[in-house]
Amino acid sequence: MTRGLFVSFEGGDGAGKSTQVGALVAWLTGLGRTVVRTFEPGGTALGAVLRQAVQHGDDVDRRTEALLYAADRAHHVATVVRPALDRGHDVVTDRYLDSSVAYQGVGRGLGADAVERLSRWATDDLLPDLTVLLDLDPAVGLGRLTGAPDRMERAGTTFHRQVRAAFAARAAADRDRFCVLDATRPSEEIAAAVRDRVQALIGPVST
Ligand code: TYD
């Protein structure tokens, strides 16, 4: 049996990832594929506890924060992502390890390489086949959010500009894995561009 396709969506807060995750999952499902839609942090029962602690709990220092995201990811990969891929199912996740590199590695100043190593260890080196980066000016993204801001959303514009630059630098360094799209484009155009990249990975689609 062939392994399923693993796609992650990344980008700043308010970039429209969940809409695009939904569109891709619907398209893949319509092709007759079995798709697991998931997210980080919090895509498992243990992850929900970790998410609550890291997003909405008391302030935690930056190393603790990085370890909480990494613990969430390790459990998510071991219990959800890898078993699904091994069964031949596709997995589409809203955020993955590039978020840790951008937010904790660069935004919090822990170092991109150190945080990447931590996540690579946590996931036993599982990388997505494709990572869609929805690029957006944080001033626009944060303005789109509704509800009370969480710890990350309160981190300030300078922090979020660094995060955006970090995502862009990672994408520029690995064009094979990344697909960078302007998140201000109409949502249907973005979805079509994502489908084009996915189609190139899964081969001709008979409709
Ligand atoms: P979430 O409510 O899922 O926001 P979004 O809709 O923007 O994805 O919260 C995820 C937050 O956690 C977001 O601000 C980014 C942050 N985050 C990290 O800092 N590091 C990580 O490794 C991950 C997965 C998320």
Coordinates of C-alpha atoms and ligand atoms in Angstrom, one line a residue:
M1 CA 0.0 0.0 0.0
T2 CA 1.3 3.5 -0.8
R3 CA 1.7 6.0 2.0
G4 CA -0.8 8.8 2.0
L5 CA -0.1 12.4 1.2
F6 CA 0.9 14.7 4.0
V7 CA 0.1 18.4 3.6
S8 CA 0.5 21.2 6.2
F9 CA -0.8 24.8 6.1
E10 CA 1.2 27.5 7.7
G11 CA 1.0 31.3 8.1
G12 CA 0.3 34.0 10.5
D13 CA -2.8 34.3 12.7
G14 CA -5.8 35.3 10.6
A15 CA -4.3 34.2 7.2
G16 CA -7.3 32.0 6.4
K17 CA -5.7 28.6 6.9
S18 CA -8.8 26.8 8.1
T19 CA -10.8 27.8 5.1
Q20 CA -8.1 26.5 2.8
V21 CA -7.6 23.3 4.8
G22 CA -11.4 22.7 4.4
A23 CA -11.3 23.3 0.7
L24 CA -8.4 20.9 0.1
V25 CA -9.9 18.2 2.3
A26 CA -13.2 18.5 0.4
W27 CA -11.5 18.3 -2.9
L28 CA -9.4 15.3 -2.0
T29 CA -12.4 13.5 -0.5
G30 CA -14.3 14.2 -3.7
L31 CA -11.6 12.3 -5.5
G32 CA -12.4 9.2 -3.5
R33 CA -9.4 9.5 -1.1
T34 CA -9.6 9.1 2.6
V35 CA -8.5 12.3 4.3
V36 CA -7.7 13.1 8.0
R37 CA -8.2 16.8 8.8
T38 CA -6.3 17.8 11.8
F39 CA -4.4 20.7 13.5
E40 CA -1.7 21.8 16.0
P41 CA -1.7 22.5 18.8
G42 CA -4.5 20.4 20.2
G43 CA -5.3 17.7 17.6
T44 CA -5.4 14.9 20.2
A45 CA -7.0 14.6 23.7
L46 CA -3.6 15.1 25.3
G47 CA -2.9 17.9 22.8
A48 CA -6.0 19.7 24.0
V49 CA -4.6 19.9 27.5
L50 CA -1.3 21.1 26.2
R51 CA -3.0 23.6 24.0
Q52 CA -4.9 25.0 26.9
A53 CA -1.7 25.4 28.9
V54 CA 0.3 27.0 26.2
Q55 CA -2.3 29.3 24.7
H56 CA -4.5 30.3 27.5
G57 CA -2.6 29.5 30.7
D58 CA -0.3 31.6 32.8
D59 CA 2.8 32.9 31.1
V60 CA 5.4 30.2 30.5
D61 CA 9.0 30.9 29.7
R62 CA 10.1 30.4 26.1
R63 CA 11.8 27.1 26.4
T64 CA 8.8 25.6 28.2
E65 CA 6.6 27.0 25.5
A66 CA 8.8 25.3 22.8
L67 CA 8.7 22.0 24.6
L68 CA 4.9 22.1 25.0
Y69 CA 4.4 22.6 21.3
A70 CA 7.0 19.9 20.6
A71 CA 5.2 17.5 23.0
D72 CA 1.9 18.2 21.4
R73 CA 3.5 17.5 18.0
A74 CA 5.2 14.3 19.1
H75 CA 1.9 12.8 20.4
H76 CA 0.0 14.1 17.3
V77 CA 2.4 12.5 14.9
A78 CA 2.7 9.2 16.9
T79 CA -1.0 8.7 17.4
V80 CA -2.7 10.4 14.5
V81 CA -0.5 11.5 11.6
R82 CA 1.8 8.6 11.1
P83 CA -0.7 5.9 11.6
A84 CA -3.0 7.5 9.0
L85 CA -0.3 7.9 6.4
D86 CA 0.8 4.3 7.0
R87 CA -2.8 3.2 6.3
G88 CA -2.6 5.1 3.0
H89 CA -4.8 7.9 4.1
D90 CA -4.0 11.6 3.4
V91 CA -3.4 14.0 6.3
V92 CA -4.0 17.7 6.0
T93 CA -2.9 19.7 9.1
D94 CA -3.5 23.3 10.1
R95 CA 0.0 24.1 11.3
Y96 CA 3.0 21.8 11.9
L97 CA 6.7 22.1 12.6
D98 CA 7.4 25.3 10.6
S99 CA 5.2 27.1 13.1
S100 CA 7.5 26.2 15.9
V101 CA 10.6 27.3 13.9
A102 CA 8.9 30.6 13.1
Y103 CA 7.2 31.4 16.4
Q104 CA 9.5 29.9 19.0
G105 CA 12.8 29.7 17.0
V106 CA 12.6 33.2 15.5
G107 CA 9.8 35.1 17.2
R108 CA 10.8 34.0 20.7
G109 CA 14.5 34.1 19.8
L110 CA 15.4 30.4 20.6
G111 CA 17.1 29.9 17.3
A112 CA 15.6 28.4 14.2
D113 CA 18.1 25.5 14.0
A114 CA 17.7 24.5 17.7
V115 CA 13.9 24.5 17.4
E116 CA 13.9 22.6 14.2
R117 CA 16.1 19.9 15.7
L118 CA 13.7 19.7 18.6
S119 CA 10.7 19.2 16.3
R120 CA 12.6 16.8 14.0
W121 CA 13.4 14.7 17.1
A122 CA 9.8 14.9 18.3
T123 CA 8.4 13.7 15.0
D124 CA 11.2 11.2 14.2
D125 CA 11.9 13.4 11.1
L126 CA 8.4 13.3 9.5
L127 CA 8.2 16.2 7.1
P128 CA 5.1 17.1 5.0
D129 CA 5.1 16.3 1.3
L130 CA 3.8 19.8 0.7
T131 CA 3.6 22.9 2.9
V132 CA 1.3 25.7 1.9
L133 CA 2.3 29.1 3.3
L134 CA -0.4 31.7 3.3
D135 CA 1.5 34.9 3.4
L136 CA -0.1 37.9 5.0
D137 CA 0.9 41.2 6.5
P138 CA 0.3 40.7 10.3
A139 CA -1.5 44.0 10.6
V140 CA -4.1 42.6 8.3
G141 CA -4.2 39.1 9.8
L142 CA -4.5 40.2 13.4
G143 CA -7.2 42.7 12.3
R144 CA -9.2 39.8 10.9
L145 CA -9.4 37.9 14.2
T146 CA -12.4 37.9 16.4
G147 CA -12.7 37.0 20.1
A148 CA -10.3 37.5 22.9
P149 CA -6.6 37.3 21.7
D150 CA -4.6 34.4 23.0
R151 CA -1.0 34.6 24.3
M152 CA 0.5 34.5 20.8
E153 CA -1.9 37.0 19.3
R154 CA -1.0 39.4 22.1
A155 CA 2.7 39.2 21.3
G156 CA 2.8 42.4 19.3
T157 CA 3.4 43.5 15.7
T158 CA 7.2 43.3 15.8
F159 CA 7.0 39.7 16.9
H160 CA 4.5 38.8 14.2
R161 CA 6.6 40.6 11.5
Q162 CA 9.5 38.4 12.6
V163 CA 7.4 35.3 12.3
R164 CA 6.2 36.3 8.8
A165 CA 9.8 36.8 7.7
A166 CA 10.9 33.5 9.2
F167 CA 8.2 31.6 7.3
A168 CA 9.2 33.4 4.1
A169 CA 12.9 32.5 4.6
R170 CA 12.1 28.9 5.3
A171 CA 9.9 28.7 2.1
A172 CA 12.6 30.4 0.0
A173 CA 15.1 27.8 1.2
D174 CA 12.9 24.8 0.2
R175 CA 10.9 25.5 -2.9
D176 CA 10.3 21.8 -3.4
R177 CA 8.3 21.4 -0.2
F178 CA 6.7 24.9 0.0
C179 CA 4.0 26.6 -2.0
V180 CA 3.8 30.3 -1.0
L181 CA 0.5 32.1 -1.7
D182 CA -0.6 35.6 -1.2
A183 CA -3.4 35.4 1.5
T184 CA -5.1 38.6 0.3
R185 CA -6.1 36.8 -3.0
P186 CA -9.7 35.6 -3.3
S187 CA -10.1 32.4 -1.4
E188 CA -11.2 30.4 -4.5
E189 CA -8.0 31.4 -6.4
I190 CA -5.9 30.3 -3.5
A191 CA -7.8 27.0 -3.3
A192 CA -7.2 26.4 -7.1
A193 CA -3.5 27.1 -6.7
V194 CA -3.3 24.6 -3.9
R195 CA -5.1 22.0 -6.0
D196 CA -2.6 22.5 -8.8
R197 CA 0.3 21.8 -6.5
V198 CA -1.4 18.8 -4.9
Q199 CA -2.3 17.4 -8.3
A200 CA 1.3 17.5 -9.4
L201 CA 2.1 15.3 -6.4
I202 CA -0.7 12.7 -6.7
G203 CA -0.6 12.4 -10.5
P204 CA -3.4 12.8 -13.0
V205 CA -6.9 13.0 -11.6
S206 CA -9.6 11.3 -13.5
T207 CA -12.9 13.2 -13.1
Ligands
TYD1 P1 -4.7 28.7 16.8 O1 -5.9 29.2 17.6 O2 -4.8 27.4 16.3 O3 -4.5 29.8 15.7 P2 -4.4 29.8 14.2 O4 -5.8 29.9 13.7 O5 -3.7 31.1 13.9 O6 -3.7 28.6 13.7 O7 -3.5 29.0 17.7 C1 -2.3 28.5 17.3 C2 -1.3 29.5 17.8 O8 -0.1 28.8 18.3 C3 -0.8 30.5 16.8 O9 -0.7 31.8 17.3 C4 0.6 30.0 16.5 C5 1.0 29.3 17.7 N1 1.9 28.2 17.5 C6 3.3 28.3 17.9 O10 3.7 29.3 18.4 N2 4.1 27.2 17.7 C7 3.7 26.1 17.2 O11 4.5 25.1 17.0 C8 2.3 25.9 16.8 C9 1.8 24.7 16.1 C10 1.5 27.0 16.9

